[in-house]
Coordinates of C-alpha atoms and ligand atoms in Angstrom, one line a residue:
X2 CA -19.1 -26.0 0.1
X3 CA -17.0 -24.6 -3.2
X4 CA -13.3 -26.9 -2.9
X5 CA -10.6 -25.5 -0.5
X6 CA -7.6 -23.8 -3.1
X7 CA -4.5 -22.2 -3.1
X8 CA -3.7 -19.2 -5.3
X9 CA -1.0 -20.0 -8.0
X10 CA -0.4 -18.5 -11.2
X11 CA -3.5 -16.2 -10.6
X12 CA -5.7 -19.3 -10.4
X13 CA -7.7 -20.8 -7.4
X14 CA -6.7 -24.3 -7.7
X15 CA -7.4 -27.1 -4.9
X16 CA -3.2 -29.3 -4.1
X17 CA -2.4 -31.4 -6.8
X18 CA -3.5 -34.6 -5.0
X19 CA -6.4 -33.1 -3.9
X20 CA -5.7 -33.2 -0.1
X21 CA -7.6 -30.9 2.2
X22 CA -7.2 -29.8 5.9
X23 CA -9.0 -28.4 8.9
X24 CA -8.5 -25.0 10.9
X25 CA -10.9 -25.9 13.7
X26 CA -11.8 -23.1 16.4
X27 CA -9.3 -23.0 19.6
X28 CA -12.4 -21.7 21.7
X29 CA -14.7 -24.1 21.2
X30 CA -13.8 -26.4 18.0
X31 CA -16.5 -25.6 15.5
X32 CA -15.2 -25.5 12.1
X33 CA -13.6 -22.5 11.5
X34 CA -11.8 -22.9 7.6
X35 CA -10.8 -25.6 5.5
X36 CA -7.9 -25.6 3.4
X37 CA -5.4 -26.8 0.4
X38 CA -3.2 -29.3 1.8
X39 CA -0.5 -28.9 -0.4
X40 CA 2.5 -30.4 -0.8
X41 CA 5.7 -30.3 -2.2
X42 CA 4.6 -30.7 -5.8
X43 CA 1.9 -27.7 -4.8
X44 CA 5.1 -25.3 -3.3
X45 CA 6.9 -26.2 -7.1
X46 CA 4.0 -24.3 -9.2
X47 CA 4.1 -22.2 -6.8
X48 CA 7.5 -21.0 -7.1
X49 CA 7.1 -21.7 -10.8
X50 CA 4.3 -19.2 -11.7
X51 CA 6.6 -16.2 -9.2
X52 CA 9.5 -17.1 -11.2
X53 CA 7.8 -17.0 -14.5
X54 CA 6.2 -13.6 -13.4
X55 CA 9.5 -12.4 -12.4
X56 CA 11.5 -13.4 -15.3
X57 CA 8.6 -12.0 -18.0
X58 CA 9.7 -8.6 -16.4
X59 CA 6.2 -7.0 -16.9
X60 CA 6.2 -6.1 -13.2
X61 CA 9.3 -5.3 -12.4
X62 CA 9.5 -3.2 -15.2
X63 CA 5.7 -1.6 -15.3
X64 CA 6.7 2.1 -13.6
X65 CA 6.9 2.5 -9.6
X66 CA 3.4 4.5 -9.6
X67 CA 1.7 1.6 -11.7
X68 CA 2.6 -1.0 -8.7
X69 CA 1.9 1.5 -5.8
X70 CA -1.8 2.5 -7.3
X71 CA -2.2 -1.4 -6.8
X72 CA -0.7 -1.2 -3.5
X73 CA -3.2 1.3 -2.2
X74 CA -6.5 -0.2 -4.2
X75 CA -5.7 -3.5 -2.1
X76 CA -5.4 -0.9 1.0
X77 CA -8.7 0.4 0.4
X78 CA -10.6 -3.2 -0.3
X79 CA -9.0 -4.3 2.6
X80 CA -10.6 -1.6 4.6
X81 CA -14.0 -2.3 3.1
X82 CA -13.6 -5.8 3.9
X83 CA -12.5 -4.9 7.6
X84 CA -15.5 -6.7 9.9
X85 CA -15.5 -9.6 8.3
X86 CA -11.4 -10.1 8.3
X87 CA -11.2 -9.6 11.4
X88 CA -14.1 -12.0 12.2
X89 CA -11.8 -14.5 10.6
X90 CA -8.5 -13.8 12.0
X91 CA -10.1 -13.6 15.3
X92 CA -11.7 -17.2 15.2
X93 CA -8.5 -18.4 13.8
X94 CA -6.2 -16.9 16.4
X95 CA -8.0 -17.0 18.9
X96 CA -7.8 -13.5 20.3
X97 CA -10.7 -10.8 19.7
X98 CA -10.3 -7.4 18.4
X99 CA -8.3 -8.1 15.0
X100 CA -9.9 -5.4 13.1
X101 CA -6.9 -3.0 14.3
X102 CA -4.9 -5.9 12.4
X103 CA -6.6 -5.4 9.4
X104 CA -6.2 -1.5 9.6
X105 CA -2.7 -1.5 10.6
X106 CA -2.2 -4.1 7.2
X107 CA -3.9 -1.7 4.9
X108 CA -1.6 1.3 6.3
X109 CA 1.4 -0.9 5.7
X110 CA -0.1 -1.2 2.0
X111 CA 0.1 2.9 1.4
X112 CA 3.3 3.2 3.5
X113 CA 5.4 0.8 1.0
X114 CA 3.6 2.1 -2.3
X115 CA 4.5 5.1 -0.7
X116 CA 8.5 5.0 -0.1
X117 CA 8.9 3.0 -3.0
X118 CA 7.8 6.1 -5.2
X119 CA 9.9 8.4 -3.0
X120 CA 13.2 6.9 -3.6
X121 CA 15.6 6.7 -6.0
X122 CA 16.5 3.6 -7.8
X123 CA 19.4 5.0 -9.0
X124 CA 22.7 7.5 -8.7
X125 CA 25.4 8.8 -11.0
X126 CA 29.2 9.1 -9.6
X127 CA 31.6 10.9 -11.2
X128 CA 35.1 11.2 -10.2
X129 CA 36.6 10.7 -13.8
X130 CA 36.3 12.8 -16.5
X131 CA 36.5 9.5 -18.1
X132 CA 34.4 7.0 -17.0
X133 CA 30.6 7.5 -14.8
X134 CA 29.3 5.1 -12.8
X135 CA 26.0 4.3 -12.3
X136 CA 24.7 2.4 -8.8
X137 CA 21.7 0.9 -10.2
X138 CA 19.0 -0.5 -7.3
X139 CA 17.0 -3.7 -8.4
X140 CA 14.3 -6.1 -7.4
X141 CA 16.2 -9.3 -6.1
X142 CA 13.9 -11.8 -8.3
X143 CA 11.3 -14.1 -6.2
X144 CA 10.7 -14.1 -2.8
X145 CA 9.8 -16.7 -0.6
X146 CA 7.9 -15.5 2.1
X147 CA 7.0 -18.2 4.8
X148 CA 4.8 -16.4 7.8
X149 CA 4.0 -17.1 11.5
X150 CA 0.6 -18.0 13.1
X151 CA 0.3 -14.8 15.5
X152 CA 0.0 -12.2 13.4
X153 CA -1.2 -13.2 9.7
X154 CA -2.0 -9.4 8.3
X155 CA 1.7 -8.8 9.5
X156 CA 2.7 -11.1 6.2
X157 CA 2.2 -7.4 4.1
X158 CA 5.6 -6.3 6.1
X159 CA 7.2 -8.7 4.0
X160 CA 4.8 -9.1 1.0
X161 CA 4.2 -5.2 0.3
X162 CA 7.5 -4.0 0.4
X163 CA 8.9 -7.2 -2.3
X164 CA 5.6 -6.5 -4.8
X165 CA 6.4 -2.5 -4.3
X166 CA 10.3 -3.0 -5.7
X167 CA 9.0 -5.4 -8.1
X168 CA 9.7 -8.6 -7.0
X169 CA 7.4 -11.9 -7.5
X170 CA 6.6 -13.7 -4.6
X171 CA 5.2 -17.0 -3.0
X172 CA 3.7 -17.3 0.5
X173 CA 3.5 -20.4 3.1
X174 CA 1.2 -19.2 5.7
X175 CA 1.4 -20.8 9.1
X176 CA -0.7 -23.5 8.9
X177 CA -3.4 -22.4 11.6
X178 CA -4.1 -19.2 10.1
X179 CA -4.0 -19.7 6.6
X180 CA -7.2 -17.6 5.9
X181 CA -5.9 -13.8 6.3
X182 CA -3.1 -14.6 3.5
X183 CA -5.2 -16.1 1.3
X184 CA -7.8 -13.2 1.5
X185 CA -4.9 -10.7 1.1
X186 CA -3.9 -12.7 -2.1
X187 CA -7.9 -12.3 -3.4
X188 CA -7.7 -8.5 -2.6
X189 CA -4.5 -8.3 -4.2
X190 CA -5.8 -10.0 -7.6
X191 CA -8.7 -7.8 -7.6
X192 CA -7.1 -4.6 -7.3
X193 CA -5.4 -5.9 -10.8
X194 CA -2.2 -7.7 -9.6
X195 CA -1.0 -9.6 -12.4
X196 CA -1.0 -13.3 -12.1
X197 CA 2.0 -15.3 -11.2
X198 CA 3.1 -12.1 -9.0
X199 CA 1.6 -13.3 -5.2
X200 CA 1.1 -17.1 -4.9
X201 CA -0.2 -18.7 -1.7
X202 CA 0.5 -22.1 -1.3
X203 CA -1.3 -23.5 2.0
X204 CA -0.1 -26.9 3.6
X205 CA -0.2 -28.6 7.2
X206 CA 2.2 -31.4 6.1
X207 CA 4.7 -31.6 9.0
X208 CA 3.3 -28.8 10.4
X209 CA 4.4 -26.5 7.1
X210 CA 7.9 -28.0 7.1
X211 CA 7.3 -29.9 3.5
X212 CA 6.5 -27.0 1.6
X213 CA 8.5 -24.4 3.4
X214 CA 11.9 -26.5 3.6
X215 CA 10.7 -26.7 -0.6
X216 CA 11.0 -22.4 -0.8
X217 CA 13.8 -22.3 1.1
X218 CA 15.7 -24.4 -0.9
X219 CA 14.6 -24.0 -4.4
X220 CA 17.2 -22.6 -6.5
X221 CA 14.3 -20.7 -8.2
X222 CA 14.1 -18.4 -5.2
X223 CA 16.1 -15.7 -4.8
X224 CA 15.7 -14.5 -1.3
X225 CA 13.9 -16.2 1.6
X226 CA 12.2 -13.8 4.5
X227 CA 10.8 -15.6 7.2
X228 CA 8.5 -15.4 10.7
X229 CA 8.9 -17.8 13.0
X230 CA 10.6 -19.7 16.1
X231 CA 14.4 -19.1 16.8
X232 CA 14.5 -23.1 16.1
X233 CA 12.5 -23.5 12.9
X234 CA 14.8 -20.1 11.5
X235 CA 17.9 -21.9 11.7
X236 CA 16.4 -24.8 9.7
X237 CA 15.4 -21.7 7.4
X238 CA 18.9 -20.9 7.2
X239 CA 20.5 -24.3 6.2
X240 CA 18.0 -24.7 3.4
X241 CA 18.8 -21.2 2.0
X242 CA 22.3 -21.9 2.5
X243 CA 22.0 -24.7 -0.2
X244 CA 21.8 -22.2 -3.1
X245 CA 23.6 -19.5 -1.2
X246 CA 20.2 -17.1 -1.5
X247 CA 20.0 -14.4 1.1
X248 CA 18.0 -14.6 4.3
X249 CA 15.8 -12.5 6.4
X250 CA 14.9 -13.8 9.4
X251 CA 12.2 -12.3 12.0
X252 CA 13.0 -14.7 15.2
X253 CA 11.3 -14.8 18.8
X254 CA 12.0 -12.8 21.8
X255 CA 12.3 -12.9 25.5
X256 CA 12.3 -9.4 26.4
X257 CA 13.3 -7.3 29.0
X258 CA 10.9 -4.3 30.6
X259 CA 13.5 -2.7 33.2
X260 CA 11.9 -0.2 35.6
X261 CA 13.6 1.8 37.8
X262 CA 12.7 3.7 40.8
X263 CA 12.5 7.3 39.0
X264 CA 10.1 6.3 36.8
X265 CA 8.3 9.6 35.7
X266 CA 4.8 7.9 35.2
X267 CA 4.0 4.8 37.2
X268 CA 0.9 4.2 36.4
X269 CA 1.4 4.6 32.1
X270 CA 4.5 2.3 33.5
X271 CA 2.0 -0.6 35.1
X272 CA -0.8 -0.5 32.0
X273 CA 2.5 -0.7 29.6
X274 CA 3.5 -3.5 31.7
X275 CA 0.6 -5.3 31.6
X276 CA -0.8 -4.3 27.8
X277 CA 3.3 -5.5 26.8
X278 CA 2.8 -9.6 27.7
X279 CA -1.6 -9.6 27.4
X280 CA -2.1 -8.5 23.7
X281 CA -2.5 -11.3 21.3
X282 CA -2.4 -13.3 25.0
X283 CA 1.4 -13.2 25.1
X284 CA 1.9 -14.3 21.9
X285 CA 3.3 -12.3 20.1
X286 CA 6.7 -12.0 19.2
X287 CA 8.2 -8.4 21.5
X288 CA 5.8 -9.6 24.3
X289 CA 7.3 -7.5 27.7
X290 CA 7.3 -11.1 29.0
X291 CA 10.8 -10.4 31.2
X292 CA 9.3 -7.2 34.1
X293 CA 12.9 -6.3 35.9
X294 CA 11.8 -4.2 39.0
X295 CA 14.2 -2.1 40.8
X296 CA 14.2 -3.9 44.7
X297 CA 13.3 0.3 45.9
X298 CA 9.9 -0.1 43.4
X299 CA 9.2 -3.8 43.3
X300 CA 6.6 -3.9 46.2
X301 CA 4.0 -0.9 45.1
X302 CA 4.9 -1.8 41.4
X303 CA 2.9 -5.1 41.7
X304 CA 0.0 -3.9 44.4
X305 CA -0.4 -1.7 41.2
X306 CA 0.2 -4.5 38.6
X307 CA -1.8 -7.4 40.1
X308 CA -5.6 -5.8 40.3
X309 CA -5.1 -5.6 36.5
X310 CA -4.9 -9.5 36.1
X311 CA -8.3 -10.2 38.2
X312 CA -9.5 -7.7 35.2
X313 CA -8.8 -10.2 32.4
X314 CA -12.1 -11.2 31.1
X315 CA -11.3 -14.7 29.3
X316 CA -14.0 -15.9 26.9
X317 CA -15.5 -16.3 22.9
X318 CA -12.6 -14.2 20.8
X319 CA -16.0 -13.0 19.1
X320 CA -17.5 -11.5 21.7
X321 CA -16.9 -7.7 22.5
X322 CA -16.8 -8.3 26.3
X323 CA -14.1 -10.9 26.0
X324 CA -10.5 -9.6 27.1
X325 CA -8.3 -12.8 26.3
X326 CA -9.0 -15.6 24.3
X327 CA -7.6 -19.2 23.9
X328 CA -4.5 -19.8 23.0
X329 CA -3.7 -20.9 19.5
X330 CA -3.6 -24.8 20.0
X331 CA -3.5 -27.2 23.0
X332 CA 0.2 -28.0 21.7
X333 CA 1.0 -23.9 23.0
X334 CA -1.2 -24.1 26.2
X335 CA 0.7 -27.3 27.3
X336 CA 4.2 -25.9 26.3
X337 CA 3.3 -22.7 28.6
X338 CA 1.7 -24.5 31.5
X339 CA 4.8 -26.7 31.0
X340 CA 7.4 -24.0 31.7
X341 CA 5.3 -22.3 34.1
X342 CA 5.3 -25.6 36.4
X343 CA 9.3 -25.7 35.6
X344 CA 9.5 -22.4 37.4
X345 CA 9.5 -24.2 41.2
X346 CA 11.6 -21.2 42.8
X347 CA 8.9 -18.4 41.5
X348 CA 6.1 -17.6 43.6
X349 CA 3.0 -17.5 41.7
X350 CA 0.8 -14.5 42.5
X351 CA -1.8 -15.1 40.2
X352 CA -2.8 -17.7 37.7
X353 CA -0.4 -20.6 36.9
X354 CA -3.0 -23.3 34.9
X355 CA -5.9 -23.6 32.7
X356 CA -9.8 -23.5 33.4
X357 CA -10.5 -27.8 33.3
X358 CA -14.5 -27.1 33.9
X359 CA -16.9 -25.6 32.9
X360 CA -17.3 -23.7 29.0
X361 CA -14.3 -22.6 29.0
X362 CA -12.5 -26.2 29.4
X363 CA -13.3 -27.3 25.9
X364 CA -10.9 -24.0 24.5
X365 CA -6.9 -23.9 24.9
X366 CA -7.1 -21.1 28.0
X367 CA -4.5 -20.3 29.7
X368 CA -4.8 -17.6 32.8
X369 CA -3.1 -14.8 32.6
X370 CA -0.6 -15.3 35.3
X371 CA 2.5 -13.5 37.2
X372 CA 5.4 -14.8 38.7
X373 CA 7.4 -12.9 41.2
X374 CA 10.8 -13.5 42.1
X375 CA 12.0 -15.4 38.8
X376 CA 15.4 -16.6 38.9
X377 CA 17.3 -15.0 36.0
X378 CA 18.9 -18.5 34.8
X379 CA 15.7 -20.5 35.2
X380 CA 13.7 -21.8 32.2
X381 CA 11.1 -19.7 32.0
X382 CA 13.4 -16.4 32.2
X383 CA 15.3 -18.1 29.5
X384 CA 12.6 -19.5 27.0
X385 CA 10.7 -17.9 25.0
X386 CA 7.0 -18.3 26.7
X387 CA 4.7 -17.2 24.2
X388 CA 1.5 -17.2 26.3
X389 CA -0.3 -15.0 29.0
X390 CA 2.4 -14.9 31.5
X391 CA 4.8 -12.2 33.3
X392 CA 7.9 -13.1 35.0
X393 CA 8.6 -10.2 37.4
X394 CA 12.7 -10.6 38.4
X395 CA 14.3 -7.6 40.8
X396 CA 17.5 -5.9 40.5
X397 CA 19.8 -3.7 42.7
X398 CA 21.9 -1.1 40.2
X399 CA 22.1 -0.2 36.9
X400 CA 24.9 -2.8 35.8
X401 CA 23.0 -5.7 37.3
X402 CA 19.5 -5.0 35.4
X403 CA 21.4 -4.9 31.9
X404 CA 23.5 -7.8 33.0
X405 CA 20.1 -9.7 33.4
X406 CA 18.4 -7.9 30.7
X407 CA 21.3 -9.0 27.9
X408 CA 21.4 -12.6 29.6
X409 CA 19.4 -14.4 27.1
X410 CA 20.1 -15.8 23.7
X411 CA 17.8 -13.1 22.2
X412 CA 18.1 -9.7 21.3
X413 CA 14.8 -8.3 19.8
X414 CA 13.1 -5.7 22.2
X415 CA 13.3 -4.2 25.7
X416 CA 12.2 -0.8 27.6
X417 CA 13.6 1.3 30.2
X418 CA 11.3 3.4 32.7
X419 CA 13.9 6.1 34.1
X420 CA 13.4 9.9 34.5
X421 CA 17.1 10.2 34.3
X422 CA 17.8 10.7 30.4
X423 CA 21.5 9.8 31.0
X424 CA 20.7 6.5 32.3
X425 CA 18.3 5.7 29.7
X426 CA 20.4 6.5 27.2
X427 CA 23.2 4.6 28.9
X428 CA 20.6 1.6 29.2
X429 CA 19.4 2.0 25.6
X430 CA 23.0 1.5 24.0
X431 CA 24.0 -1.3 26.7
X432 CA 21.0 -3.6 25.4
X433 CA 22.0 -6.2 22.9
X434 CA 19.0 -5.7 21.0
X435 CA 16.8 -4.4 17.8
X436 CA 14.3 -2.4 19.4
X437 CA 14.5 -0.2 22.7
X438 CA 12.0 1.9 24.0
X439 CA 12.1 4.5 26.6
X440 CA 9.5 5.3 28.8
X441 CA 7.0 3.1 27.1
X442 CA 6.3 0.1 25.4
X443 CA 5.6 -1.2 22.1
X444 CA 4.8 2.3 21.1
X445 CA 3.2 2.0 17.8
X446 CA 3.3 5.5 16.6
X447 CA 7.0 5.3 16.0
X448 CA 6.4 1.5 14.2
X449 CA 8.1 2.8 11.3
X450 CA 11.8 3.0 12.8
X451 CA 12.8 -0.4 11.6
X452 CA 12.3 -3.7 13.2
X453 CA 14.6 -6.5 13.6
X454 CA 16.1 -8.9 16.3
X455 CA 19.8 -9.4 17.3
X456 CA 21.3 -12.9 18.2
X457 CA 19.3 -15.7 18.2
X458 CA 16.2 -13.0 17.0
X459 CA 17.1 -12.7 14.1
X460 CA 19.2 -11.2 10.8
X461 CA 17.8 -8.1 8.7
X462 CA 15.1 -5.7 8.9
X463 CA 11.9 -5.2 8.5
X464 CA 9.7 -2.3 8.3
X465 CA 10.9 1.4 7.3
X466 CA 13.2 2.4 4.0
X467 CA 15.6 0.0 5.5
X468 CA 13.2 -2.8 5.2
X469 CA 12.0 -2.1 1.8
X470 CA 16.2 -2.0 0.8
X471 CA 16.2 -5.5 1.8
X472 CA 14.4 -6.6 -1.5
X473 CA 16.9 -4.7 -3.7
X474 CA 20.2 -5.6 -5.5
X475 CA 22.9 -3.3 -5.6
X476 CA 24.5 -3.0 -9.3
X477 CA 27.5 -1.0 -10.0
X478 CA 27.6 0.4 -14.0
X479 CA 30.4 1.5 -14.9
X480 CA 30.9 3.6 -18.2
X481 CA 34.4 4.5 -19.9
X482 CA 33.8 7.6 -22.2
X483 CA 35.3 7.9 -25.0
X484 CA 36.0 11.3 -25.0
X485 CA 36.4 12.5 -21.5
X486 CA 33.8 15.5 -20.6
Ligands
NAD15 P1 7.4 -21.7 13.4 O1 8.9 -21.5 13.5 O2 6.8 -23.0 14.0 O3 6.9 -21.6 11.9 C1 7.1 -20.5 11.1 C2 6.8 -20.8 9.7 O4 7.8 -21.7 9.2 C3 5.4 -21.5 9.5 O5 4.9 -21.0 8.3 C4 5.8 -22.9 9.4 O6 4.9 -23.7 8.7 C5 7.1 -22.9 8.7 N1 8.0 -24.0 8.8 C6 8.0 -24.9 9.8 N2 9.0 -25.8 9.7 C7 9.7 -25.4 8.6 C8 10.9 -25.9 8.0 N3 11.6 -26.9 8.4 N4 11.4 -25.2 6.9 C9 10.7 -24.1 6.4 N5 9.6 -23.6 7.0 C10 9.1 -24.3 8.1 O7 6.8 -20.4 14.2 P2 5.3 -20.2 14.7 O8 5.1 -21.1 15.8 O9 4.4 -20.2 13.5 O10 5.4 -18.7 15.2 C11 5.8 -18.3 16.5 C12 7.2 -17.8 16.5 O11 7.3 -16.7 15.6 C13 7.6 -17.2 17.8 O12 8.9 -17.7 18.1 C14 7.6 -15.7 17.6 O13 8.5 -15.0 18.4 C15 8.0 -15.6 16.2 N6 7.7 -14.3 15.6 C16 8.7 -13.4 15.4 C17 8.3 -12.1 14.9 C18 9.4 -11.1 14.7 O14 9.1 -10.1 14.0 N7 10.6 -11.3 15.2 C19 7.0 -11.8 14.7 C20 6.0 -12.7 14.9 C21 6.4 -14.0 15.4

């Protein structure tokens, strides 16, 4: 089997002490990948070769079409590359059906080459016959980029957007599913990215704390943009705030899904329920996983809703029949059961463990599971869950469903199910959050409004123009003429 390495400097090179790691499988624990363990010598070169790519200026300064045309050859490899990708992500997350992962990254690809050739870097003001100024619009320098375990392919929101502006950057996948970042990092190379200008530096040491508390505090990085727990952000934070760089930070969620009695479609409004907290088995990061039923709607809402969970077909993320796989590590499994079994005053319709016999005992299951009459204050509502499992609370009036809607510490996502366009306006600008939809829920054809979380979710954007600014420096040129014009 060739040696486990780590891309830096345009080089496959296995960590400096030659340290390796295991991803094994979460269904069954076969052998999935073996990687680099690096450490924090490892995350040095790594930041090195971005730096040294940044500061040679050839790609910052090679035109915006030259970077975008490499943009959308990596789009195009990554679509011929599909099957097997999302054979990988699948066995490494656990859940099937990643291919649409692999799609939406290769979109995200031609969307950023894209707007990066449609803007302007920069503008002329003149309100002197004197003087001009110039705002000039310029790549921030190296970015660290440190990713979550749920949704690899979604590192090219980050990644894409830096490369497109011409920034450098270097990568810490999560530690579990290494494999998609690296493979992006291949395509990248071989659609004639120059070396030094994506590094991926893989590591398991303290869970990836080693070599990402290393990025976020090298005073060679200028900017740090990071995926992860509300916790492990903060951390983020205090390292950045060492050299003063600038943070982006893409935090979890707890969020709401408010449904009122005047709902115009009830049964898009149950599959949206349901589809909201099952995809990527609860684990992902806008997961509806907080259903606040109107008292009037509560009882034929759930007689709709519960059928749905006696669906679930739990089983191999490989195989096409399976609906829900494992969960991504017994750590996760026993943090949900956990808070589940905290939630005392819940009734529990459906599900509440884990399969302990039979095939499906040797993977991290959990079953999907629904809780009625949740307790707004109570762990569960509070925390964020991260696994297959919907608290359903009730409300009386409008006032009292944002009251419990805004009650968290986090402010990424919610929904609101109203016929009424005043109240769901109403609702909308009440939520304390980044993301509200109406009438749905993670709708995916608008994913291009920017994302980001609020409060203990987060700080910046992602996604979008907005989230492509976030790589760029604002200069201000300002020109006394000699002879006024
Ligand atoms: P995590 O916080 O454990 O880890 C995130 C990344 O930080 C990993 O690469 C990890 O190795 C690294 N890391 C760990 N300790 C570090 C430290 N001290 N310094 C620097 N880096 C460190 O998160 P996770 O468990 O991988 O991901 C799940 C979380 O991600 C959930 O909370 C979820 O809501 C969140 N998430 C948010 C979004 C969003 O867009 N808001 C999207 C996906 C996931």
């Amino acid at each position: 089997m060739a040696e486990p390495t780590m891309l830096i400097d345009g080089q496959w090179v296995p960590a400096v002490d030659g340290d390796t790691y295991d991803r094994l499988s979460p269904f069954d624990g076969h052998l999935v990948s073996t990687y680099a363990n690096g450490d924090s010598e490892d995350a040095r070169r790594g930041i090195a070769a971005a730096r040294a790519a940044f500061d040679a200026g050839d790609w910052r300064r090679a035109p915006v079409q030259e970077r975008a045309a490499v943009l959308r050859a990596a789009a195009a490899r990554l679509r011929a590359e599909r099957d097997r990708l999302a054979r990988l992500l699948a066995e490494e997350i656990g859940q099937p059906r990643q291919a649409g992962a692999v799609e939406e990254a290769a979109k995200a690809l031609e969307y950023y080459a894209w707007v990066a050739c449609d803007r302007r870097d920069q503008a002329v003001t003149e309100q002197r016959s004197d003087a001009v100024g110039i705002i000039s619009r310029e790549p921030i320098g190296v970015v660290g980029v440190l990713s979550a375990w749920n949704a690899p392919m979604s590192v090219v929101h980050k990644t894409a957007p830096a490369l497109a502006v011409g920034c450098t950057v270097v990568v810490k996948p999560a530690h579990m599913t290494a494999g998609g970042v690296l493979e992006l990092g291949r395509i990248l190379q071989e659609a004639g990215l120059p070396d030094g200008v994506f590094n991926v530096v893989t590591s398991e040491r303290a869970n990836g704390a080693v070599v990402g508390h290393e990025i976020a505090a090298s005073e060679l990085v200028d900017m740090v943009t990071f995926t992860g727990s509300t916790a492990t952000g903060r951390k983020v934070m205090a390292a950045a705030a060492t050299t003063g760089k600038k943070v982006v930070l893409e935090l979890g969620g707890q969020s709401p899904n408010v449904v009122f009695p005047d709902v115009p479609d009830l049964d898009a409004a149950v599959k949206a329920a349901f589809d909201g907290v099952m995809s990527l088995g609860g684990q992902a990061c806008k997961a509806g996983s907080r259903l606040l039923l109107h008292r009037d709607i509560h009882d034929e809402f759930l007689a709709r809703l519960a059928p749905k969970f006696g669906e679930v077909r739990l089983g191999d993320p490989l195989e096409p029949t399976t609906t829900l796989g494992p969960l991504v590590s017994r750590e996760q499994r026993d943090r949900v059961h956990g808070l589940v079994r905290s939630a005392t005053d819940a009734k529990v319709l459906i599900g509440g463990s884990y399969p302990t016999e039979g095939p499906l005992a040797r993977g991290w299951f959990y079953e999907p599971t629904l809780l009625d009459d949740v307790s707004p204050d109570s762990p569960i509502a509070q925390t964020e869950v991260f696994g297959p499992v919907l608290s359903v609370l009730r409300f009386d009036d409008d006032s009292q469903a944002v009251e419990i809607a805004n009650g968290t510490q986090y402010g990424l996502a919610g929904a609101v199910w109203t016929a009424d366009i005043d109240r769901a306006l109403s609702f909308a600008k009440r939520l304390r959050s980044g993301t509200v939809w109406v009438n749905t829920y993670r709708e995916s054809g608008l994913r291009y409004l920017p994302s980001g979380g609020w409060d203990a979710s987060g700080i910046g954007l992602e996604r979008s123009r907005e989230g492509l600014e976030e790589f760029l420096l604002t200069k201000s040129i300002h020109i006394k003429l000699r002879r006024p014009s």
